Amino acid sequence: MREAIEVEAGGRMVRVSSPSKVYFPERGLTKLNVVQYFLAVGDGILGALRERPTTLERWPGGVFEGAKLSTRQDNRGDAFYQKRIPRGAPDYVETATVAFPSGRTADEVCPTEVAVVAWAANLGTLTFHPWPVRRPDAEHPDQLRIDLDPQPGTDYADAVPVAHEARALLQELGMDGFPKTSGGRGMHLYVPVRPEWDFVQARRAVIAFGRELNRRMPKQVTVDWWKEERGERIFIDFNQMARDRTIASAYSVRPKPRATVSAPLSWDEVDDARPEDFDITTMPARFASVGDLHAGVAEVAYSLEPLLELAARDEKDHDLGDLPYPPEYPKMPGEPLRVQPSRRATFD
């Protein structure tokens, strides 16, 4: 492997060690290719991350066959999530303090310039996971992130009609969303909101949104937390709005053999888009042509009140309260029994 080189990133020189190290063997793409990709879409990735506490998903050995990501249950993986700023970070890498459900806190990387993205990419970061908050107010989300998650037997094409119905519902409520591919089979909708409501309220709003979509498209949409109940439908993953749960940012690289990326779309493109067409080799030319299609996320902010009113009606008229939190959470007020349906008889 070649010795370290330096690349220019927003007026700073950033060191890239082992630039010829292969990160995506199927495509012959190297660490340097990844760094160059992020620099090519620099304004876009920085727009998605700026002033946001960000977890780094690091794949320092690349995406080789059999590579796996460490989890809370098994930390022996080849890749891992970095929630605290790495030791030895340069002084231009700023941080933001976040609080986890456990009550512990951490200083996470908080990108403020494109050099931070290049520095993180040199550490093997492929996917950036920004919180839906900005550093000045880390307790109040300024984005709703609606995750349209295809379940087994479904794919991106099945998410398309759900996305259009989701937009219609948002517009009925005086809101709008910004779509992007997940980089896999799914789709994400970003809804900018005023940072006046906390994580519990934001999650409650997404639950209400998902329930209304389920009423309109019962054969295509589910909000069932337990996989055994979802069927071949699109799951509205409401727990992505829980504290310390994040999704891949726009322009993030996904750890897949093709080096696909999470690509912002215009609504006119949603029907014909193919997620596999957006990768680190194709996205720079697209970005140069169309610019940042998610720039508008920072230019508007909606009220959460219409969705909270919908949640209140669900509770009053249909006796629909909270849904289960992720397993690492402490028991939350008003949360139902956190036991999958097939095992509930044991707990009754």
mmCIF file of C-alpha atoms in Angstrom:
data_model
loop_
_atom_site.group_PDB
_atom_site.id
_atom_site.type_symbol
_atom_site.label_atom_id
_atom_site.label_comp_id
_atom_site.label_asym_id
_atom_site.label_seq_id
_atom_site.Cartn_x
_atom_site.Cartn_y
_atom_site.Cartn_z
ATOM 1 C CA MET A 1 0.000 0.000 0.000
ATOM 2 C CA ARG A 2 1.158 3.525 -0.764
ATOM 3 C CA GLU A 3 2.401 5.714 2.023
ATOM 4 C CA ALA A 4 0.129 8.363 3.484
ATOM 5 C CA ILE A 5 -0.854 11.302 1.320
ATOM 6 C CA GLU A 6 -2.647 14.573 2.006
ATOM 7 C CA VAL A 7 -5.825 15.837 0.365
ATOM 8 C CA GLU A 8 -7.209 19.362 0.390
ATOM 9 C CA ALA A 9 -10.573 19.664 2.144
ATOM 10 C CA GLY A 10 -12.125 23.089 2.492
ATOM 11 C CA GLY A 11 -8.777 24.832 2.847
ATOM 12 C CA ARG A 12 -7.260 22.247 5.198
ATOM 13 C CA MET A 13 -4.865 19.464 4.364
ATOM 14 C CA VAL A 14 -6.140 16.119 5.679
ATOM 15 C CA ARG A 15 -3.888 13.085 5.980
ATOM 16 C CA VAL A 16 -5.044 9.854 4.316
ATOM 17 C CA SER A 17 -3.132 6.805 5.495
ATOM 18 C CA SER A 18 -2.895 3.695 3.300
ATOM 19 C CA PRO A 19 -4.829 5.413 0.478
ATOM 20 C CA SER A 20 -4.655 2.357 -1.813
ATOM 21 C CA LYS A 21 -6.185 0.018 0.765
ATOM 22 C CA VAL A 22 -9.109 -1.729 -0.929
ATOM 23 C CA TYR A 23 -12.419 -0.995 0.800
ATOM 24 C CA PHE A 24 -14.845 -2.494 -1.740
ATOM 25 C CA PRO A 25 -13.176 -5.512 -3.402
ATOM 26 C CA GLU A 26 -16.064 -6.192 -5.793
ATOM 27 C CA ARG A 27 -15.581 -2.759 -7.354
ATOM 28 C CA GLY A 28 -11.853 -2.329 -6.709
ATOM 29 C CA LEU A 29 -12.570 0.858 -4.749
ATOM 30 C CA THR A 30 -10.014 2.112 -2.241
ATOM 31 C CA LYS A 31 -9.975 4.236 0.871
ATOM 32 C CA LEU A 32 -8.821 7.168 -1.257
ATOM 33 C CA ASN A 33 -11.806 6.658 -3.569
ATOM 34 C CA VAL A 34 -14.089 6.934 -0.542
ATOM 35 C CA VAL A 35 -12.393 10.111 0.694
ATOM 36 C CA GLN A 36 -12.536 11.638 -2.787
ATOM 37 C CA TYR A 37 -16.221 10.765 -3.047
ATOM 38 C CA PHE A 38 -17.039 12.620 0.163
ATOM 39 C CA LEU A 39 -15.083 15.643 -1.019
ATOM 40 C CA ALA A 40 -16.972 15.600 -4.335
ATOM 41 C CA VAL A 41 -20.312 15.805 -2.500
ATOM 42 C CA GLY A 42 -18.869 17.961 0.279
ATOM 43 C CA ASP A 43 -21.573 20.634 0.376
ATOM 44 C CA GLY A 44 -24.265 17.945 0.471
ATOM 45 C CA ILE A 45 -22.789 15.736 3.185
ATOM 46 C CA LEU A 46 -21.909 18.770 5.278
ATOM 47 C CA GLY A 47 -25.460 20.073 4.872
ATOM 48 C CA ALA A 48 -26.704 16.785 6.303
ATOM 49 C CA LEU A 49 -24.247 16.816 9.234
ATOM 50 C CA ARG A 50 -23.478 20.418 10.103
ATOM 51 C CA GLU A 51 -23.817 21.189 13.819
ATOM 52 C CA ARG A 52 -25.332 17.747 14.480
ATOM 53 C CA PRO A 53 -23.893 15.260 16.982
ATOM 54 C CA THR A 54 -22.898 12.351 14.757
ATOM 55 C CA THR A 55 -22.136 8.700 15.358
ATOM 56 C CA LEU A 56 -19.468 7.312 13.034
ATOM 57 C CA GLU A 57 -19.978 3.852 11.517
ATOM 58 C CA ARG A 58 -16.396 2.734 10.930
ATOM 59 C CA TRP A 59 -15.255 -0.068 8.631
ATOM 60 C CA PRO A 60 -11.457 0.194 8.966
ATOM 61 C CA GLY A 61 -10.864 -3.127 7.193
ATOM 62 C CA GLY A 62 -13.222 -2.339 4.351
ATOM 63 C CA VAL A 63 -16.316 -4.249 3.269
ATOM 64 C CA PHE A 64 -14.998 -7.743 2.632
ATOM 65 C CA GLU A 65 -16.944 -10.977 2.407
ATOM 66 C CA GLY A 66 -18.039 -12.081 5.856
ATOM 67 C CA ALA A 67 -17.335 -8.718 7.493
ATOM 68 C CA LYS A 68 -19.865 -7.872 10.166
ATOM 69 C CA LEU A 69 -20.781 -4.940 12.355
ATOM 70 C CA SER A 70 -20.328 -5.150 16.111
ATOM 71 C CA THR A 71 -23.525 -4.970 18.151
ATOM 72 C CA ARG A 72 -24.426 -4.469 21.796
ATOM 73 C CA GLN A 73 -24.768 -8.238 22.095
ATOM 74 C CA ASP A 74 -21.568 -9.120 20.188
ATOM 75 C CA ASN A 75 -18.663 -6.664 19.991
ATOM 76 C CA ARG A 76 -16.365 -8.972 18.032
ATOM 77 C CA GLY A 77 -17.292 -7.531 14.654
ATOM 78 C CA ASP A 78 -15.013 -6.077 11.993
ATOM 79 C CA ALA A 79 -16.764 -2.696 12.091
ATOM 80 C CA PHE A 80 -18.213 -0.627 14.897
ATOM 81 C CA TYR A 81 -20.127 2.503 15.883
ATOM 82 C CA GLN A 82 -18.021 5.317 17.333
ATOM 83 C CA LYS A 83 -20.215 7.377 19.656
ATOM 84 C CA ARG A 84 -17.455 9.321 21.376
ATOM 85 C CA ILE A 85 -14.838 11.452 19.695
ATOM 86 C CA PRO A 86 -11.782 9.292 18.942
ATOM 87 C CA ARG A 87 -8.577 10.003 20.795
ATOM 88 C CA GLY A 88 -6.079 12.061 18.886
ATOM 89 C CA ALA A 89 -8.662 13.921 16.826
ATOM 90 C CA PRO A 90 -7.334 17.189 15.373
ATOM 91 C CA ASP A 91 -8.399 20.387 17.097
ATOM 92 C CA TYR A 92 -10.748 21.395 14.271
ATOM 93 C CA VAL A 93 -12.975 18.385 15.053
ATOM 94 C CA GLU A 94 -15.635 19.843 17.336
ATOM 95 C CA THR A 95 -18.059 17.979 19.572
ATOM 96 C CA ALA A 96 -21.577 18.147 20.947
ATOM 97 C CA THR A 97 -22.739 16.616 24.212
ATOM 98 C CA VAL A 98 -25.639 14.183 24.021
ATOM 99 C CA ALA A 99 -27.488 12.209 26.668
ATOM 100 C CA PHE A 100 -28.345 8.546 26.134
ATOM 101 C CA PRO A 101 -31.484 6.762 27.435
ATOM 102 C CA SER A 102 -29.353 5.366 30.271
ATOM 103 C CA GLY A 103 -28.671 8.887 31.490
ATOM 104 C CA ARG A 104 -24.997 8.735 30.552
ATOM 105 C CA THR A 105 -23.591 11.447 28.325
ATOM 106 C CA ALA A 106 -20.963 11.565 25.607
ATOM 107 C CA ASP A 107 -19.149 14.110 23.495
ATOM 108 C CA GLU A 108 -19.866 13.099 19.914
ATOM 109 C CA VAL A 109 -18.235 14.410 16.767
ATOM 110 C CA CYS A 110 -20.133 17.468 15.543
ATOM 111 C CA PRO A 111 -19.074 18.282 11.955
ATOM 112 C CA THR A 112 -18.696 21.961 11.124
ATOM 113 C CA GLU A 113 -16.538 21.737 7.993
ATOM 114 C CA VAL A 114 -15.835 19.258 5.221
ATOM 115 C CA ALA A 115 -12.349 18.498 6.577
ATOM 116 C CA VAL A 116 -14.061 16.687 9.467
ATOM 117 C CA VAL A 117 -15.812 14.408 6.982
ATOM 118 C CA ALA A 118 -12.527 13.639 5.207
ATOM 119 C CA TRP A 119 -10.792 12.995 8.542
ATOM 120 C CA ALA A 120 -13.574 10.592 9.570
ATOM 121 C CA ALA A 121 -13.412 8.829 6.203
ATOM 122 C CA ASN A 122 -9.701 8.252 6.757
ATOM 123 C CA LEU A 123 -10.656 6.418 9.962
ATOM 124 C CA GLY A 124 -12.838 4.076 7.919
ATOM 125 C CA THR A 125 -16.127 5.903 8.386
ATOM 126 C CA LEU A 126 -18.527 4.993 5.590
ATOM 127 C CA THR A 127 -21.882 5.871 7.134
ATOM 128 C CA PHE A 128 -22.578 8.987 9.167
ATOM 129 C CA HIS A 129 -25.438 8.829 11.675
ATOM 130 C CA PRO A 130 -26.393 12.377 12.703
ATOM 131 C CA TRP A 131 -28.903 12.999 15.467
ATOM 132 C CA PRO A 132 -32.077 14.882 14.417
ATOM 133 C CA VAL A 133 -30.982 17.834 16.559
ATOM 134 C CA ARG A 134 -28.465 20.647 16.319
ATOM 135 C CA ARG A 135 -25.808 21.413 18.897
ATOM 136 C CA PRO A 136 -27.433 24.550 20.369
ATOM 137 C CA ASP A 137 -30.458 22.468 21.466
ATOM 138 C CA ALA A 138 -29.747 18.751 21.665
ATOM 139 C CA GLU A 139 -33.028 18.003 23.472
ATOM 140 C CA HIS A 140 -35.463 19.101 20.766
ATOM 141 C CA PRO A 141 -35.456 17.490 17.308
ATOM 142 C CA ASP A 142 -35.647 19.753 14.277
ATOM 143 C CA GLN A 143 -36.372 16.886 11.884
ATOM 144 C CA LEU A 144 -38.855 14.043 11.759
ATOM 145 C CA ARG A 145 -37.229 11.117 9.996
ATOM 146 C CA ILE A 146 -39.750 8.693 8.566
ATOM 147 C CA ASP A 147 -38.152 5.352 7.760
ATOM 148 C CA LEU A 148 -40.041 3.318 5.139
ATOM 149 C CA ASP A 149 -38.528 -0.090 5.846
ATOM 150 C CA PRO A 150 -39.383 -2.902 3.390
ATOM 151 C CA GLN A 151 -39.963 -6.209 5.143
ATOM 152 C CA PRO A 152 -38.972 -9.593 3.663
ATOM 153 C CA GLY A 153 -40.834 -10.089 0.396
ATOM 154 C CA THR A 154 -40.910 -6.356 -0.368
ATOM 155 C CA ASP A 155 -38.402 -3.876 -1.736
ATOM 156 C CA TYR A 156 -37.942 -0.293 -2.879
ATOM 157 C CA ALA A 157 -40.719 -0.586 -5.485
ATOM 158 C CA ASP A 158 -43.194 -1.432 -2.719
ATOM 159 C CA ALA A 159 -42.085 1.615 -0.737
ATOM 160 C CA VAL A 160 -42.807 3.993 -3.650
ATOM 161 C CA PRO A 161 -46.648 4.107 -3.378
ATOM 162 C CA VAL A 162 -46.321 4.362 0.403
ATOM 163 C CA ALA A 163 -44.007 7.355 -0.009
ATOM 164 C CA HIS A 164 -46.517 9.123 -2.249
ATOM 165 C CA GLU A 165 -49.364 8.500 0.203
ATOM 166 C CA ALA A 166 -47.097 9.685 3.017
ATOM 167 C CA ARG A 167 -46.466 12.926 1.157
ATOM 168 C CA ALA A 168 -50.195 13.385 0.524
ATOM 169 C CA LEU A 169 -50.848 12.967 4.253
ATOM 170 C CA LEU A 170 -48.090 15.405 5.146
ATOM 171 C CA GLN A 171 -49.523 17.986 2.771
ATOM 172 C CA GLU A 172 -52.979 17.544 4.280
ATOM 173 C CA LEU A 173 -51.371 18.428 7.601
ATOM 174 C CA GLY A 174 -49.654 21.513 6.169
ATOM 175 C CA MET A 175 -46.232 19.848 5.927
ATOM 176 C CA ASP A 176 -43.994 18.284 3.307
ATOM 177 C CA GLY A 177 -41.156 15.787 3.168
ATOM 178 C CA PHE A 178 -37.837 15.353 1.397
ATOM 179 C CA PRO A 179 -37.224 11.810 0.064
ATOM 180 C CA LYS A 180 -33.983 9.887 -0.261
ATOM 181 C CA THR A 181 -32.955 6.322 -0.865
ATOM 182 C CA SER A 182 -31.665 4.548 2.200
ATOM 183 C CA GLY A 183 -28.788 3.102 0.201
ATOM 184 C CA GLY A 184 -30.461 -0.280 0.542
ATOM 185 C CA ARG A 185 -34.018 -1.365 -0.247
ATOM 186 C CA GLY A 186 -35.830 1.355 1.662
ATOM 187 C CA MET A 187 -36.614 5.031 1.574
ATOM 188 C CA HIS A 188 -36.385 7.863 4.098
ATOM 189 C CA LEU A 189 -38.508 10.995 4.299
ATOM 190 C CA TYR A 190 -37.146 14.012 6.155
ATOM 191 C CA VAL A 191 -39.691 16.468 7.557
ATOM 192 C CA PRO A 192 -38.133 19.641 9.017
ATOM 193 C CA VAL A 193 -39.890 20.843 12.173
ATOM 194 C CA ARG A 194 -39.408 23.636 14.646
ATOM 195 C CA PRO A 195 -37.292 22.505 17.633
ATOM 196 C CA GLU A 196 -40.097 23.081 20.135
ATOM 197 C CA TRP A 197 -40.953 19.470 21.022
ATOM 198 C CA ASP A 198 -38.914 16.758 22.730
ATOM 199 C CA PHE A 199 -37.993 13.248 21.578
ATOM 200 C CA VAL A 200 -41.012 11.631 23.243
ATOM 201 C CA GLN A 201 -43.368 13.978 21.397
ATOM 202 C CA ALA A 202 -41.528 13.573 18.082
ATOM 203 C CA ARG A 203 -41.716 9.783 18.362
ATOM 204 C CA ARG A 204 -45.395 10.009 19.292
ATOM 205 C CA ALA A 205 -45.986 12.121 16.178
ATOM 206 C CA VAL A 206 -44.354 9.509 13.929
ATOM 207 C CA ILE A 207 -46.423 6.742 15.552
ATOM 208 C CA ALA A 208 -49.593 8.699 14.781
ATOM 209 C CA PHE A 209 -48.384 9.296 11.239
ATOM 210 C CA GLY A 210 -47.686 5.588 10.737
ATOM 211 C CA ARG A 211 -51.045 4.573 12.161
ATOM 212 C CA GLU A 212 -52.856 6.886 9.770
ATOM 213 C CA LEU A 213 -50.878 5.482 6.832
ATOM 214 C CA ASN A 214 -51.796 1.984 8.013
ATOM 215 C CA ARG A 215 -55.488 2.937 8.040
ATOM 216 C CA ARG A 216 -55.190 4.217 4.475
ATOM 217 C CA MET A 217 -53.035 1.347 3.197
ATOM 218 C CA PRO A 218 -53.604 -1.603 5.552
ATOM 219 C CA LYS A 219 -52.289 -4.193 3.095
ATOM 220 C CA GLN A 220 -49.133 -2.222 2.383
ATOM 221 C CA VAL A 221 -48.176 -0.466 5.641
ATOM 222 C CA THR A 222 -47.582 -1.630 9.206
ATOM 223 C CA VAL A 223 -46.488 -0.095 12.496
ATOM 224 C CA ASP A 224 -46.245 -3.461 14.241
ATOM 225 C CA TRP A 225 -43.011 -3.486 16.239
ATOM 226 C CA TRP A 226 -42.797 -7.281 16.352
ATOM 227 C CA LYS A 227 -41.470 -8.809 13.137
ATOM 228 C CA GLU A 228 -43.798 -11.800 13.377
ATOM 229 C CA GLU A 229 -46.758 -9.447 12.897
ATOM 230 C CA ARG A 230 -45.496 -7.293 10.028
ATOM 231 C CA GLY A 231 -45.988 -9.557 7.037
ATOM 232 C CA GLU A 232 -44.913 -8.456 3.557
ATOM 233 C CA ARG A 233 -45.524 -4.772 4.169
ATOM 234 C CA ILE A 234 -43.606 -1.525 4.584
ATOM 235 C CA PHE A 235 -42.797 -0.949 8.246
ATOM 236 C CA ILE A 236 -42.904 2.644 9.475
ATOM 237 C CA ASP A 237 -40.043 2.403 11.955
ATOM 238 C CA PHE A 238 -41.253 4.886 14.573
ATOM 239 C CA ASN A 239 -38.411 4.009 16.942
ATOM 240 C CA GLN A 240 -35.957 5.736 14.632
ATOM 241 C CA MET A 241 -37.267 8.892 16.325
ATOM 242 C CA ALA A 242 -36.373 7.630 19.797
ATOM 243 C CA ARG A 243 -33.430 9.275 21.534
ATOM 244 C CA ASP A 244 -30.051 7.923 20.360
ATOM 245 C CA ARG A 245 -31.584 6.151 17.359
ATOM 246 C CA THR A 246 -30.343 7.487 14.034
ATOM 247 C CA ILE A 247 -30.447 6.673 10.334
ATOM 248 C CA ALA A 248 -27.814 7.023 7.645
ATOM 249 C CA SER A 249 -27.411 10.605 6.500
ATOM 250 C CA ALA A 250 -27.906 11.734 2.943
ATOM 251 C CA TYR A 251 -24.749 10.985 0.911
ATOM 252 C CA SER A 252 -23.519 8.369 3.385
ATOM 253 C CA VAL A 253 -21.868 5.292 1.897
ATOM 254 C CA ARG A 254 -23.467 2.003 2.832
ATOM 255 C CA PRO A 255 -21.380 -1.095 3.648
ATOM 256 C CA LYS A 256 -22.593 -3.044 0.620
ATOM 257 C CA PRO A 257 -20.456 -4.613 -2.104
ATOM 258 C CA ARG A 258 -21.537 -2.027 -4.699
ATOM 259 C CA ALA A 259 -20.671 0.921 -2.420
ATOM 260 C CA THR A 260 -24.154 2.356 -2.767
ATOM 261 C CA VAL A 261 -24.987 5.685 -1.157
ATOM 262 C CA SER A 262 -28.066 7.270 0.388
ATOM 263 C CA ALA A 263 -29.230 9.547 -2.414
ATOM 264 C CA PRO A 264 -31.555 12.552 -2.105
ATOM 265 C CA LEU A 265 -34.322 12.451 -4.709
ATOM 266 C CA SER A 266 -36.812 14.874 -6.168
ATOM 267 C CA TRP A 267 -40.401 13.687 -5.914
ATOM 268 C CA ASP A 268 -40.488 13.365 -9.708
ATOM 269 C CA GLU A 269 -37.659 10.811 -9.502
ATOM 270 C CA VAL A 270 -39.079 8.586 -6.782
ATOM 271 C CA ASP A 271 -41.026 6.222 -9.076
ATOM 272 C CA ASP A 272 -38.205 5.443 -11.494
ATOM 273 C CA ALA A 273 -35.226 5.587 -9.134
ATOM 274 C CA ARG A 274 -33.155 2.451 -8.658
ATOM 275 C CA PRO A 275 -31.228 2.524 -5.360
ATOM 276 C CA GLU A 276 -28.383 0.483 -6.835
ATOM 277 C CA ASP A 277 -27.723 3.215 -9.418
ATOM 278 C CA PHE A 278 -26.447 5.612 -6.755
ATOM 279 C CA ASP A 279 -22.930 4.742 -5.632
ATOM 280 C CA ILE A 280 -19.631 6.473 -4.981
ATOM 281 C CA THR A 281 -18.715 6.319 -8.670
ATOM 282 C CA THR A 282 -21.969 7.796 -10.029
ATOM 283 C CA MET A 283 -22.988 10.239 -7.310
ATOM 284 C CA PRO A 284 -20.289 12.903 -7.884
ATOM 285 C CA ALA A 285 -21.483 13.591 -11.464
ATOM 286 C CA ARG A 286 -25.101 13.614 -10.327
ATOM 287 C CA PHE A 287 -24.279 16.024 -7.510
ATOM 288 C CA ALA A 288 -22.430 18.306 -9.914
ATOM 289 C CA SER A 289 -25.508 18.284 -12.158
ATOM 290 C CA VAL A 290 -28.452 18.596 -9.738
ATOM 291 C CA GLY A 291 -26.802 19.934 -6.586
ATOM 292 C CA ASP A 292 -28.045 19.132 -3.112
ATOM 293 C CA LEU A 293 -31.705 18.114 -3.372
ATOM 294 C CA HIS A 294 -31.928 18.170 0.429
ATOM 295 C CA ALA A 295 -30.782 21.774 0.769
ATOM 296 C CA GLY A 296 -34.413 22.729 1.358
ATOM 297 C CA VAL A 297 -34.491 20.711 4.584
ATOM 298 C CA ALA A 298 -32.716 23.630 6.267
ATOM 299 C CA GLU A 299 -34.935 26.289 4.714
ATOM 300 C CA VAL A 300 -38.325 25.465 6.244
ATOM 301 C CA ALA A 301 -39.654 24.242 9.587
ATOM 302 C CA TYR A 302 -43.166 22.949 10.263
ATOM 303 C CA SER A 303 -45.253 22.671 13.401
ATOM 304 C CA LEU A 304 -45.647 19.288 15.045
ATOM 305 C CA GLU A 305 -49.090 20.206 16.402
ATOM 306 C CA PRO A 306 -51.156 18.609 13.576
ATOM 307 C CA LEU A 307 -49.515 15.240 14.182
ATOM 308 C CA LEU A 308 -49.800 15.531 17.951
ATOM 309 C CA GLU A 309 -53.495 16.319 17.523
ATOM 310 C CA LEU A 310 -53.785 13.159 15.429
ATOM 311 C CA ALA A 311 -52.053 11.221 18.209
ATOM 312 C CA ALA A 312 -54.472 12.656 20.787
ATOM 313 C CA ARG A 313 -57.452 11.584 18.653
ATOM 314 C CA ASP A 314 -56.020 8.085 18.339
ATOM 315 C CA GLU A 315 -55.776 7.839 22.095
ATOM 316 C CA LYS A 316 -59.219 9.296 22.772
ATOM 317 C CA ASP A 317 -61.257 7.688 19.979
ATOM 318 C CA HIS A 318 -59.400 4.404 19.403
ATOM 319 C CA ASP A 319 -57.651 3.797 22.734
ATOM 320 C CA LEU A 320 -54.315 3.718 20.914
ATOM 321 C CA GLY A 321 -51.491 4.637 23.234
ATOM 322 C CA ASP A 322 -47.751 4.100 23.091
ATOM 323 C CA LEU A 323 -45.853 1.322 21.316
ATOM 324 C CA PRO A 324 -42.769 -0.631 22.515
ATOM 325 C CA TYR A 325 -39.409 1.101 22.745
ATOM 326 C CA PRO A 326 -36.145 -0.524 21.602
ATOM 327 C CA PRO A 327 -34.869 -3.288 23.916
ATOM 328 C CA GLU A 328 -31.961 -1.259 25.331
ATOM 329 C CA TYR A 329 -34.352 1.376 26.700
ATOM 330 C CA PRO A 330 -35.497 1.471 30.305
ATOM 331 C CA LYS A 331 -39.217 0.903 30.768
ATOM 332 C CA MET A 332 -40.915 4.085 29.573
ATOM 333 C CA PRO A 333 -44.070 5.688 31.030
ATOM 334 C CA GLY A 334 -47.202 4.380 29.319
ATOM 335 C CA GLU A 335 -45.289 1.795 27.302
ATOM 336 C CA PRO A 336 -47.099 -1.528 26.701
ATOM 337 C CA LEU A 337 -45.628 -4.891 27.653
ATOM 338 C CA ARG A 338 -42.335 -5.347 25.782
ATOM 339 C CA VAL A 339 -42.919 -9.009 24.888
ATOM 340 C CA GLN A 340 -43.478 -10.416 21.414
ATOM 341 C CA PRO A 341 -47.045 -11.653 20.792
ATOM 342 C CA SER A 342 -46.160 -15.339 20.463
ATOM 343 C CA ARG A 343 -44.733 -15.303 24.006
ATOM 344 C CA ARG A 344 -47.322 -13.142 25.751
ATOM 345 C CA ALA A 345 -49.318 -16.070 27.134
ATOM 346 C CA THR A 346 -46.295 -16.905 29.259
ATOM 347 C CA PHE A 347 -46.463 -13.457 30.879
ATOM 348 C CA ASP A 348 -50.249 -13.221 31.345
#
